[in-house]
C-alpha atoms as a printed R data frame, in Angstrom:
    type eleno elety resid chain resno       x        y       z
1   ATOM     1    CA   MET     A     1 199.524 -176.986 -22.229
2   ATOM     2    CA   LYS     A     2 197.017 -174.872 -24.141
3   ATOM     3    CA   ILE     A     3 196.935 -171.441 -22.343
4   ATOM     4    CA   LEU     A     4 194.532 -168.500 -23.069
5   ATOM     5    CA   MET     A     5 196.013 -164.834 -21.885
6   ATOM     6    CA   ILE     A     6 193.827 -162.130 -21.710
7   ATOM     7    CA   GLY     A     7 195.822 -158.953 -22.609
8   ATOM     8    CA   GLY     A     8 199.525 -160.454 -23.509
9   ATOM     9    CA   THR     A     9 201.529 -157.967 -24.684
10  ATOM    10    CA   GLY     A    10 201.723 -155.437 -21.726
11  ATOM    11    CA   THR     A    11 204.689 -154.998 -19.502
12  ATOM    12    CA   ILE     A    12 204.258 -157.876 -17.457
13  ATOM    13    CA   SER     A    13 202.469 -160.216 -19.847
14  ATOM    14    CA   SER     A    14 204.837 -159.606 -22.918
15  ATOM    15    CA   ALA     A    15 207.444 -161.578 -21.374
16  ATOM    16    CA   ILE     A    16 205.387 -164.414 -20.659
17  ATOM    17    CA   THR     A    17 203.905 -164.313 -23.960
18  ATOM    18    CA   ARG     A    18 207.657 -164.632 -25.407
19  ATOM    19    CA   GLN     A    19 208.612 -167.732 -23.175
20  ATOM    20    CA   LEU     A    20 205.651 -169.601 -23.412
21  ATOM    21    CA   ALA     A    21 205.713 -169.136 -27.323
22  ATOM    22    CA   SER     A    22 209.078 -170.385 -27.549
23  ATOM    23    CA   SER     A    23 208.823 -173.365 -24.934
24  ATOM    24    CA   GLY     A    24 206.069 -175.273 -27.421
25  ATOM    25    CA   HIS     A    25 202.908 -174.663 -25.450
26  ATOM    26    CA   GLU     A    26 199.793 -173.450 -27.612
27  ATOM    27    CA   LEU     A    27 199.202 -170.125 -26.754
28  ATOM    28    CA   TRP     A    28 196.044 -167.673 -27.277
29  ATOM    29    CA   LEU     A    29 196.202 -164.081 -26.988
30  ATOM    30    CA   LEU     A    30 192.642 -162.114 -26.373
31  ATOM    31    CA   ASN     A    31 193.010 -158.542 -26.912
32  ATOM    32    CA   ARG     A    32 192.120 -155.651 -29.156
33  ATOM    33    CA   GLY     A    33 195.457 -156.141 -31.398
34  ATOM    34    CA   HIS     A    34 196.996 -152.968 -30.411
35  ATOM    35    CA   ARG     A    35 200.439 -154.285 -30.253
36  ATOM    36    CA   LYS     A    36 199.784 -157.556 -32.702
37  ATOM    37    CA   ASN     A    37 202.902 -156.780 -34.725
38  ATOM    38    CA   GLU     A    38 204.871 -157.864 -31.712
39  ATOM    39    CA   VAL     A    39 203.396 -161.245 -31.167
40  ATOM    40    CA   PRO     A    40 205.074 -164.241 -32.130
41  ATOM    41    CA   ALA     A    41 203.939 -165.883 -35.401
42  ATOM    42    CA   ASN     A    42 203.193 -169.294 -33.510
43  ATOM    43    CA   VAL     A    43 200.484 -167.710 -31.242
44  ATOM    44    CA   LYS     A    44 196.785 -167.455 -32.029
45  ATOM    45    CA   GLN     A    45 195.325 -164.215 -31.772
46  ATOM    46    CA   VAL     A    46 191.533 -163.644 -30.885
47  ATOM    47    CA   ILE     A    47 191.083 -159.899 -31.641
48  ATOM    48    CA   VAL     A    48 187.900 -158.733 -29.593
49  ATOM    49    CA   ASP     A    49 186.675 -156.430 -27.011
50  ATOM    50    CA   ILE     A    50 186.318 -159.021 -23.944
51  ATOM    51    CA   ASN     A    51 183.186 -157.020 -22.796
52  ATOM    52    CA   ASN     A    52 181.444 -158.084 -25.895
53  ATOM    53    CA   GLU     A    53 180.921 -161.481 -24.047
54  ATOM    54    CA   THR     A    54 178.674 -162.545 -27.192
55  ATOM    55    CA   GLU     A    55 181.462 -161.840 -29.741
56  ATOM    56    CA   VAL     A    56 184.112 -163.658 -27.327
57  ATOM    57    CA   LEU     A    57 182.275 -166.743 -26.888
58  ATOM    58    CA   ARG     A    58 181.503 -167.139 -30.756
59  ATOM    59    CA   LEU     A    59 185.256 -166.581 -31.394
60  ATOM    60    CA   LEU     A    60 186.602 -169.043 -29.038
61  ATOM    61    CA   GLY     A    61 184.018 -171.721 -29.641
62  ATOM    62    CA   ASP     A    62 184.178 -175.045 -27.964
63  ATOM    63    CA   ALA     A    63 187.770 -174.171 -27.131
64  ATOM    64    CA   GLN     A    64 188.876 -175.588 -23.554
65  ATOM    65    CA   PHE     A    65 192.025 -174.185 -21.879
66  ATOM    66    CA   ASP     A    66 194.196 -175.844 -19.207
67  ATOM    67    CA   ALA     A    67 194.553 -172.383 -18.025
68  ATOM    68    CA   VAL     A    68 193.448 -168.371 -18.822
69  ATOM    69    CA   CYS     A    69 195.403 -165.804 -17.391
70  ATOM    70    CA   GLU     A    70 193.589 -162.199 -16.584
71  ATOM    71    CA   PHE     A    71 195.910 -159.401 -17.047
72  ATOM    72    CA   ILE     A    72 193.652 -156.532 -17.698
73  ATOM    73    CA   GLY     A    73 190.932 -157.277 -14.929
74  ATOM    74    CA   PHE     A    74 190.645 -154.219 -12.591
75  ATOM    75    CA   LEU     A    75 187.248 -154.169 -11.306
76  ATOM    76    CA   PRO     A    76 184.902 -156.763 -10.051
77  ATOM    77    CA   GLU     A    77 182.356 -156.859 -12.507
78  ATOM    78    CA   GLN     A    78 185.270 -157.630 -14.967
79  ATOM    79    CA   VAL     A    79 186.108 -160.715 -12.877
80  ATOM    80    CA   GLU     A    80 182.441 -161.505 -12.555
81  ATOM    81    CA   ARG     A    81 182.395 -161.246 -16.165
82  ATOM    82    CA   ASP     A    82 185.450 -163.872 -16.402
83  ATOM    83    CA   ILE     A    83 183.781 -166.321 -14.305
84  ATOM    84    CA   ARG     A    84 180.924 -166.526 -16.453
85  ATOM    85    CA   LEU     A    85 183.003 -166.669 -19.669
86  ATOM    86    CA   PHE     A    86 185.295 -169.409 -18.500
87  ATOM    87    CA   LYS     A    87 183.609 -171.605 -15.477
88  ATOM    88    CA   GLY     A    88 183.599 -175.123 -16.765
89  ATOM    89    CA   ARG     A    89 186.185 -174.047 -19.779
90  ATOM    90    CA   THR     A    90 189.318 -173.940 -17.711
91  ATOM    91    CA   ARG     A    91 191.532 -176.136 -15.221
92  ATOM    92    CA   GLN     A    92 193.092 -172.780 -13.966
93  ATOM    93    CA   TYR     A    93 192.014 -169.134 -13.684
94  ATOM    94    CA   VAL     A    94 195.118 -166.933 -12.829
95  ATOM    95    CA   TYR     A    95 194.473 -163.455 -11.682
96  ATOM    96    CA   ILE     A    96 197.041 -160.638 -11.607
97  ATOM    97    CA   SER     A    97 196.138 -158.585  -8.510
98  ATOM    98    CA   SER     A    98 198.826 -156.117  -6.715
99  ATOM    99    CA   ALA     A    99 201.396 -155.823  -4.215
100 ATOM   100    CA   SER     A   100 200.087 -152.743  -3.628
101 ATOM   101    CA   ALA     A   101 196.892 -154.048  -1.826
102 ATOM   102    CA   TYR     A   102 198.713 -155.084   1.256
103 ATOM   103    CA   ASN     A   103 198.069 -152.893   4.399
104 ATOM   104    CA   LYS     A   104 199.779 -149.592   4.073
105 ATOM   105    CA   PRO     A   105 201.590 -149.201   6.175
106 ATOM   106    CA   ALA     A   106 201.946 -153.156   7.254
107 ATOM   107    CA   ALA     A   107 202.483 -153.951  10.590
108 ATOM   108    CA   SER     A   108 206.155 -155.380   9.683
109 ATOM   109    CA   HIS     A   109 208.081 -154.432   6.736
110 ATOM   110    CA   VAL     A   110 208.507 -157.715   5.163
111 ATOM   111    CA   ILE     A   111 205.803 -158.646   3.289
112 ATOM   112    CA   THR     A   112 204.477 -162.410   2.616
113 ATOM   113    CA   GLU     A   113 200.960 -163.745   1.317
114 ATOM   114    CA   GLY     A   114 199.667 -163.846   4.724
115 ATOM   115    CA   THR     A   115 200.023 -159.981   5.021
116 ATOM   116    CA   SER     A   116 196.736 -158.316   5.299
117 ATOM   117    CA   LEU     A   117 195.048 -156.419   2.483
118 ATOM   118    CA   ALA     A   118 193.784 -152.616   2.834
119 ATOM   119    CA   ASN     A   119 195.066 -149.708   1.117
120 ATOM   120    CA   PRO     A   120 193.050 -146.673   2.410
121 ATOM   121    CA   TYR     A   121 194.857 -144.158  -0.010
122 ATOM   122    CA   TRP     A   122 194.493 -146.051  -3.546
123 ATOM   123    CA   GLU     A   123 191.242 -147.025  -5.244
124 ATOM   124    CA   TYR     A   124 193.133 -149.001  -7.809
125 ATOM   125    CA   SER     A   125 194.306 -151.382  -4.642
126 ATOM   126    CA   ARG     A   126 190.887 -151.442  -3.284
127 ATOM   127    CA   ASN     A   127 189.400 -152.503  -6.435
128 ATOM   128    CA   LYS     A   128 192.266 -155.365  -6.782
129 ATOM   129    CA   ILE     A   129 191.213 -156.560  -3.107
130 ATOM   130    CA   ALA     A   130 187.499 -156.702  -4.242
131 ATOM   131    CA   CYS     A   131 188.421 -158.826  -7.236
132 ATOM   132    CA   GLU     A   132 190.583 -161.104  -4.823
133 ATOM   133    CA   GLU     A   133 187.694 -161.558  -2.657
134 ATOM   134    CA   LEU     A   134 185.097 -162.189  -5.178
135 ATOM   135    CA   LEU     A   135 187.367 -164.917  -6.904
136 ATOM   136    CA   MET     A   136 187.973 -166.611  -3.603
137 ATOM   137    CA   ARG     A   137 184.509 -166.806  -2.606
138 ATOM   138    CA   GLU     A   138 184.012 -168.332  -6.119
139 ATOM   139    CA   TYR     A   139 186.947 -171.095  -5.188
140 ATOM   140    CA   ARG     A   140 185.486 -171.824  -1.743
141 ATOM   141    CA   GLU     A   141 181.703 -171.924  -2.512
142 ATOM   142    CA   ASN     A   142 181.909 -173.449  -6.270
143 ATOM   143    CA   GLY     A   143 185.306 -174.864  -6.946
144 ATOM   144    CA   PHE     A   144 186.157 -172.274  -9.409
145 ATOM   145    CA   PRO     A   145 190.003 -172.861  -9.929
146 ATOM   146    CA   VAL     A   146 191.697 -169.441  -9.203
147 ATOM   147    CA   THR     A   147 195.173 -168.722  -8.869
148 ATOM   148    CA   ILE     A   148 196.031 -165.120  -7.602
149 ATOM   149    CA   ILE     A   149 199.373 -163.405  -8.490
150 ATOM   150    CA   ARG     A   150 200.788 -160.026  -6.842
151 ATOM   151    CA   PRO     A   151 203.392 -158.378  -8.543
152 ATOM   152    CA   SER     A   152 205.153 -155.649  -6.980
153 ATOM   153    CA   HIS     A   153 207.092 -152.967  -9.316
154 ATOM   154    CA   THR     A   154 207.733 -155.048 -12.593
155 ATOM   155    CA   TYR     A   155 209.160 -153.213 -15.494
156 ATOM   156    CA   CYS     A   156 210.372 -153.702 -19.045
157 ATOM   157    CA   GLU     A   157 212.702 -152.130 -21.821
158 ATOM   158    CA   ARG     A   158 209.970 -149.564 -22.652
159 ATOM   159    CA   SER     A   159 210.128 -147.401 -19.632
160 ATOM   160    CA   VAL     A   160 212.535 -146.562 -16.630
161 ATOM   161    CA   PRO     A   161 210.874 -147.486 -13.300
162 ATOM   162    CA   LEU     A   162 210.896 -144.090 -11.286
163 ATOM   163    CA   SER     A   163 208.575 -142.864  -8.811
164 ATOM   164    CA   VAL     A   164 207.519 -139.348  -9.623
165 ATOM   165    CA   HIS     A   165 206.909 -138.572 -13.456
166 ATOM   166    CA   GLY     A   166 203.802 -137.374 -15.239
167 ATOM   167    CA   LEU     A   167 201.257 -139.094 -17.120
168 ATOM   168    CA   LYS     A   168 203.524 -139.647 -20.253
169 ATOM   169    CA   GLY     A   169 206.005 -142.148 -18.315
170 ATOM   170    CA   SER     A   170 209.665 -141.572 -17.299
171 ATOM   171    CA   TRP     A   171 211.152 -140.214 -20.509
172 ATOM   172    CA   GLN     A   172 210.844 -136.516 -19.128
173 ATOM   173    CA   VAL     A   173 212.550 -137.249 -16.054
174 ATOM   174    CA   LEU     A   174 215.420 -139.060 -18.144
175 ATOM   175    CA   LYS     A   175 215.711 -135.848 -20.192
176 ATOM   176    CA   ARG     A   176 215.922 -133.275 -17.208
177 ATOM   177    CA   MET     A   177 218.754 -135.507 -15.950
178 ATOM   178    CA   MET     A   178 220.609 -135.251 -19.426
179 ATOM   179    CA   GLU     A   179 219.670 -131.526 -19.397
180 ATOM   180    CA   GLY     A   180 221.426 -131.185 -15.893
181 ATOM   181    CA   LYS     A   181 217.967 -130.085 -14.364
182 ATOM   182    CA   PRO     A   182 217.299 -131.468 -10.427
183 ATOM   183    CA   VAL     A   183 214.528 -134.317 -10.497
184 ATOM   184    CA   ILE     A   184 212.241 -134.883  -7.632
185 ATOM   185    CA   ILE     A   185 212.329 -137.713  -5.402
186 ATOM   186    CA   HIS     A   186 209.780 -138.440  -2.927
187 ATOM   187    CA   GLY     A   187 211.000 -138.400   0.708
188 ATOM   188    CA   ASP     A   188 214.485 -138.377   1.242
189 ATOM   189    CA   GLY     A   189 215.122 -141.189  -1.096
190 ATOM   190    CA   SER     A   190 215.880 -144.007   1.592
191 ATOM   191    CA   SER     A   191 212.660 -146.237   1.698
192 ATOM   192    CA   LEU     A   192 213.215 -149.538   0.059
193 ATOM   193    CA   TRP     A   193 211.637 -150.546  -2.858
194 ATOM   194    CA   THR     A   194 211.672 -153.761  -5.132
195 ATOM   195    CA   LEU     A   195 211.821 -153.620  -9.012
196 ATOM   196    CA   THR     A   196 211.733 -156.873 -11.015
197 ATOM   197    CA   TRP     A   197 212.186 -157.201 -14.533
198 ATOM   198    CA   ASN     A   198 209.648 -158.774 -16.398
199 ATOM   199    CA   GLU     A   199 211.546 -161.861 -17.977
200 ATOM   200    CA   ASP     A   200 212.453 -162.927 -14.455
201 ATOM   201    CA   PHE     A   201 208.852 -162.518 -13.507
202 ATOM   202    CA   ALA     A   202 207.877 -164.566 -16.457
203 ATOM   203    CA   LYS     A   203 209.623 -167.482 -14.882
204 ATOM   204    CA   GLY     A   204 208.015 -167.543 -11.529
205 ATOM   205    CA   PHE     A   205 204.368 -166.988 -13.395
206 ATOM   206    CA   ILE     A   206 205.097 -169.957 -15.852
207 ATOM   207    CA   GLY     A   207 205.927 -172.568 -13.217
208 ATOM   208    CA   LEU     A   208 202.840 -171.826 -11.420
209 ATOM   209    CA   LEU     A   209 200.735 -172.629 -14.369
210 ATOM   210    CA   GLY     A   210 198.951 -176.019 -14.384
211 ATOM   211    CA   ASN     A   211 200.754 -176.482 -10.896
212 ATOM   212    CA   PRO     A   212 198.373 -178.160  -8.430
213 ATOM   213    CA   LYS     A   213 199.641 -176.772  -5.773
214 ATOM   214    CA   ALA     A   214 198.572 -173.079  -7.152
215 ATOM   215    CA   ILE     A   215 195.118 -173.627  -7.009
216 ATOM   216    CA   GLY     A   216 192.975 -171.680  -4.540
217 ATOM   217    CA   GLU     A   217 196.285 -169.952  -3.579
218 ATOM   218    CA   ALA     A   218 197.782 -166.504  -3.677
219 ATOM   219    CA   PHE     A   219 201.305 -165.883  -4.750
220 ATOM   220    CA   GLN     A   220 203.801 -162.977  -4.904
221 ATOM   221    CA   ILE     A   221 206.349 -162.963  -7.568
222 ATOM   222    CA   MET     A   222 208.982 -160.620  -7.741
223 ATOM   223    CA   SER     A   223 212.937 -160.196  -7.195
224 ATOM   224    CA   ASP     A   224 214.985 -160.643  -3.980
225 ATOM   225    CA   GLU     A   225 216.774 -157.165  -4.327
226 ATOM   226    CA   SER     A   226 216.157 -154.371  -2.448
227 ATOM   227    CA   LEU     A   227 216.742 -151.124  -3.290
228 ATOM   228    CA   THR     A   228 216.654 -147.172  -1.790
229 ATOM   229    CA   TRP     A   229 215.085 -144.810  -4.172
230 ATOM   230    CA   ASN     A   230 218.601 -142.858  -4.051
231 ATOM   231    CA   GLN     A   231 220.240 -146.105  -5.382
232 ATOM   232    CA   ILE     A   232 217.464 -146.623  -8.186
233 ATOM   233    CA   TYR     A   233 217.803 -142.730  -9.231
234 ATOM   234    CA   GLN     A   234 221.775 -143.069  -9.024
235 ATOM   235    CA   CYS     A   235 221.720 -145.967 -11.161
236 ATOM   236    CA   VAL     A   236 219.760 -144.262 -13.892
237 ATOM   237    CA   ALA     A   237 221.892 -141.581 -13.764
238 ATOM   238    CA   GLN     A   238 225.020 -143.474 -14.042
239 ATOM   239    CA   THR     A   239 223.621 -145.617 -17.151
240 ATOM   240    CA   LEU     A   240 222.811 -141.933 -18.785
241 ATOM   241    CA   GLY     A   241 226.447 -140.874 -17.821
242 ATOM   242    CA   VAL     A   242 225.176 -137.938 -16.129
243 ATOM   243    CA   GLU     A   243 225.566 -136.554 -12.454
244 ATOM   244    CA   LEU     A   244 222.279 -136.935 -10.506
245 ATOM   245    CA   LYS     A   245 220.783 -133.921  -8.958
246 ATOM   246    CA   PRO     A   246 217.970 -134.954  -6.429
247 ATOM   247    CA   PHE     A   247 215.518 -132.681  -5.028
248 ATOM   248    CA   TYR     A   248 213.911 -134.112  -2.380
249 ATOM   249    CA   VAL     A   249 210.103 -133.477  -1.502
250 ATOM   250    CA   ALA     A   250 207.905 -135.034   1.287
251 ATOM   251    CA   SER     A   251 205.565 -137.839  -0.345
252 ATOM   252    CA   ASP     A   252 202.396 -136.083   1.724
253 ATOM   253    CA   TYR     A   253 203.341 -132.702   0.161
254 ATOM   254    CA   LEU     A   254 203.679 -133.961  -3.329
255 ATOM   255    CA   ALA     A   255 200.338 -135.673  -2.773
256 ATOM   256    CA   ALA     A   256 198.477 -132.649  -1.724
257 ATOM   257    CA   ILE     A   257 199.953 -130.147  -4.592
258 ATOM   258    CA   ALA     A   258 200.046 -132.426  -7.624
259 ATOM   259    CA   PRO     A   259 197.451 -132.316 -10.133
260 ATOM   260    CA   LYS     A   260 194.786 -134.804  -9.435
261 ATOM   261    CA   GLU     A   261 195.389 -137.185 -12.619
262 ATOM   262    CA   TYR     A   262 198.800 -137.823 -11.111
263 ATOM   263    CA   ASP     A   263 197.677 -139.861  -8.575
264 ATOM   264    CA   PHE     A   264 200.556 -139.356  -5.654
265 ATOM   265    CA   THR     A   265 198.076 -140.201  -3.304
266 ATOM   266    CA   GLY     A   266 197.821 -143.855  -4.398
267 ATOM   267    CA   ASN     A   267 200.940 -143.842  -6.365
268 ATOM   268    CA   LEU     A   268 203.374 -142.737  -3.446
269 ATOM   269    CA   LEU     A   269 201.319 -142.683  -0.063
270 ATOM   270    CA   GLY     A   270 199.691 -146.202  -1.098
271 ATOM   271    CA   ASP     A   271 202.566 -147.644  -2.408
272 ATOM   272    CA   LYS     A   272 206.203 -146.371  -3.147
273 ATOM   273    CA   ALA     A   273 206.559 -144.381  -0.503
274 ATOM   274    CA   VAL     A   274 206.614 -147.176   2.375
275 ATOM   275    CA   THR     A   275 209.325 -149.535   2.662
276 ATOM   276    CA   VAL     A   276 208.770 -153.200   1.811
277 ATOM   277    CA   VAL     A   277 210.892 -156.137   1.608
278 ATOM   278    CA   PHE     A   278 209.272 -159.282  -0.044
279 ATOM   279    CA   ASP     A   279 209.425 -162.768   1.104
280 ATOM   280    CA   CYS     A   280 208.977 -165.225  -1.766
281 ATOM   281    CA   THR     A   281 209.501 -168.326   0.132
282 ATOM   282    CA   LYS     A   282 205.770 -169.621  -0.809
283 ATOM   283    CA   LEU     A   283 206.941 -169.534  -4.455
284 ATOM   284    CA   LYS     A   284 210.146 -171.011  -4.190
285 ATOM   285    CA   ARG     A   285 208.366 -174.127  -2.512
286 ATOM   286    CA   ALA     A   286 205.936 -174.135  -5.176
287 ATOM   287    CA   VAL     A   287 208.414 -173.586  -8.059
288 ATOM   288    CA   PRO     A   288 211.642 -175.075  -7.158
289 ATOM   289    CA   GLY     A   289 214.755 -173.327  -8.364
290 ATOM   290    CA   PHE     A   290 212.792 -169.698  -9.289
291 ATOM   291    CA   GLN     A   291 215.251 -166.957  -8.792
292 ATOM   292    CA   ALA     A   292 215.139 -163.402 -10.464
293 ATOM   293    CA   THR     A   293 218.437 -163.067 -11.737
294 ATOM   294    CA   THR     A   294 218.505 -159.613 -13.192
295 ATOM   295    CA   ARG     A   295 219.906 -157.071 -11.111
296 ATOM   296    CA   PHE     A   296 218.595 -153.490 -11.400
297 ATOM   297    CA   ASP     A   297 221.676 -151.921 -12.704
298 ATOM   298    CA   GLU     A   298 221.585 -154.306 -15.484
299 ATOM   299    CA   GLY     A   299 217.886 -153.880 -16.373
300 ATOM   300    CA   VAL     A   300 218.131 -150.110 -16.267
301 ATOM   301    CA   ARG     A   301 221.113 -150.553 -18.864
302 ATOM   302    CA   GLN     A   302 218.544 -152.591 -21.270
303 ATOM   303    CA   CYS     A   303 215.897 -150.294 -20.717
304 ATOM   304    CA   VAL     A   304 217.799 -146.768 -21.373
305 ATOM   305    CA   ALA     A   305 219.612 -148.669 -24.488
306 ATOM   306    CA   HIS     A   306 216.183 -149.465 -26.057
307 ATOM   307    CA   ILE     A   307 214.314 -146.157 -25.326
308 ATOM   308    CA   LEU     A   308 217.288 -144.076 -26.930
309 ATOM   309    CA   ALA     A   309 217.077 -146.140 -29.850
310 ATOM   310    CA   HIS     A   310 213.520 -146.089 -30.232
311 ATOM   311    CA   PRO     A   311 212.224 -142.346 -30.875
312 ATOM   312    CA   GLU     A   312 208.692 -143.070 -30.305
313 ATOM   313    CA   LEU     A   313 209.081 -143.649 -26.722
314 ATOM   314    CA   GLN     A   314 210.615 -140.440 -26.158
315 ATOM   315    CA   GLU     A   315 207.540 -138.604 -25.268
316 ATOM   316    CA   GLU     A   316 208.079 -135.275 -24.034
317 ATOM   317    CA   ASP     A   317 205.983 -134.136 -21.121
318 ATOM   318    CA   ALA     A   318 206.235 -130.146 -21.061
319 ATOM   319    CA   GLU     A   319 203.504 -129.942 -18.472
320 ATOM   320    CA   PHE     A   320 205.013 -132.009 -15.915
321 ATOM   321    CA   ASP     A   321 208.738 -130.290 -16.682
322 ATOM   322    CA   GLY     A   322 206.975 -127.317 -15.746
323 ATOM   323    CA   TRP     A   323 205.528 -128.373 -12.926
324 ATOM   324    CA   CYS     A   324 208.585 -129.848 -11.314
325 ATOM   325    CA   ASP     A   325 210.221 -126.447 -12.232
326 ATOM   326    CA   ARG     A   326 207.499 -124.740 -10.339
327 ATOM   327    CA   VAL     A   327 207.642 -127.154  -6.931
328 ATOM   328    CA   ILE     A   328 211.352 -126.799  -7.044
329 ATOM   329    CA   GLU     A   329 211.613 -123.042  -7.444
330 ATOM   330    CA   ASN     A   330 208.844 -122.595  -4.720
331 ATOM   331    CA   LEU     A   331 210.556 -124.550  -2.087
332 ATOM   332    CA   THR     A   332 213.826 -123.260  -3.015
333 ATOM   333    CA   LYS     A   333 212.582 -119.607  -2.299
334 ATOM   334    CA   ALA     A   334 210.646 -120.982   1.095
335 ATOM   335    CA   ARG     A   335 213.725 -122.330   2.238
336 ATOM   336    CA   GLU     A   336 216.005 -119.553   1.599
337 ATOM   337    CA   ALA     A   337 213.306 -117.015   3.080
338 ATOM   338    CA   PHE     A   338 213.433 -119.001   5.920
339 ATOM   339    CA   GLN     A   339 217.132 -119.254   6.386
340 ATOM   340    CA   SER     A   340 217.486 -115.447   6.038
341 ATOM   341    CA   GLY     A   341 214.621 -114.900   8.849
342 ATOM   342    CA   ILE     A   342 212.118 -113.443   6.456
């Protein structure tokens, strides 16, 4: 197949790029070239800002594609741009949405593609919903060949997936663990979460490319493994060879006191604080044999080894570290004062 990926070097898409490139497909990447050195040699790169539609059309020429895959479309106007660019140019348009678009909280903790979409806590998710609605309307009214994909929390070797961290990612949390400091876990750590290794996600995604059962449909792709956040953090600590010192803080309290840019209202109340278990039956019917095979304890070992071997990924976050210390100190003092009757 001849496939164009918009993006192609991110957490989710990098694994898809590697697998497609090694499978004999003709793969094109359209992006700004920030990680061009990581792209396999047999992949054609179109380095351009996709918002420059005139230049995109010039560089693509009269190329036609079996599939166009959008990984960096977050707003309806970006999807409208894609429809202008690729209508009549592709047999399938694959849009990466998000499992955070599902109703929070849903009527059932078991999530299927039929679960209603609504997220009053997170603008990111509401924008994804709006993009889905726009695309499905274009499919129904004009036959635009859309497939919608809803990933949950997908991770790769570049970062350990944790719930409470600052703007620079998870390294500072790992550093706190290694220094013997307590780390903040939202709630009591007992809610269930699903983490999916990006190489596993890629297998399900590629199985939907060129698949006639996928047109006009939405699919969720994730592991069948569900873990509590306590188990997730404990796996990370064990991989580091240190004792986990959890400090539990209510999710709504974190959302209320955190710097606005951390967006814990969206990330926690609108996503990670809610127990979700995903039913991937629909995907497995469309892609027989799909199975996520990387357990989290295996994936996190690869993450930690990669990060420890790459100092450029060890970006410290003194602001977040100090914020954690203040939250822990203030809540500890409040608890002690209450216990002593002050």
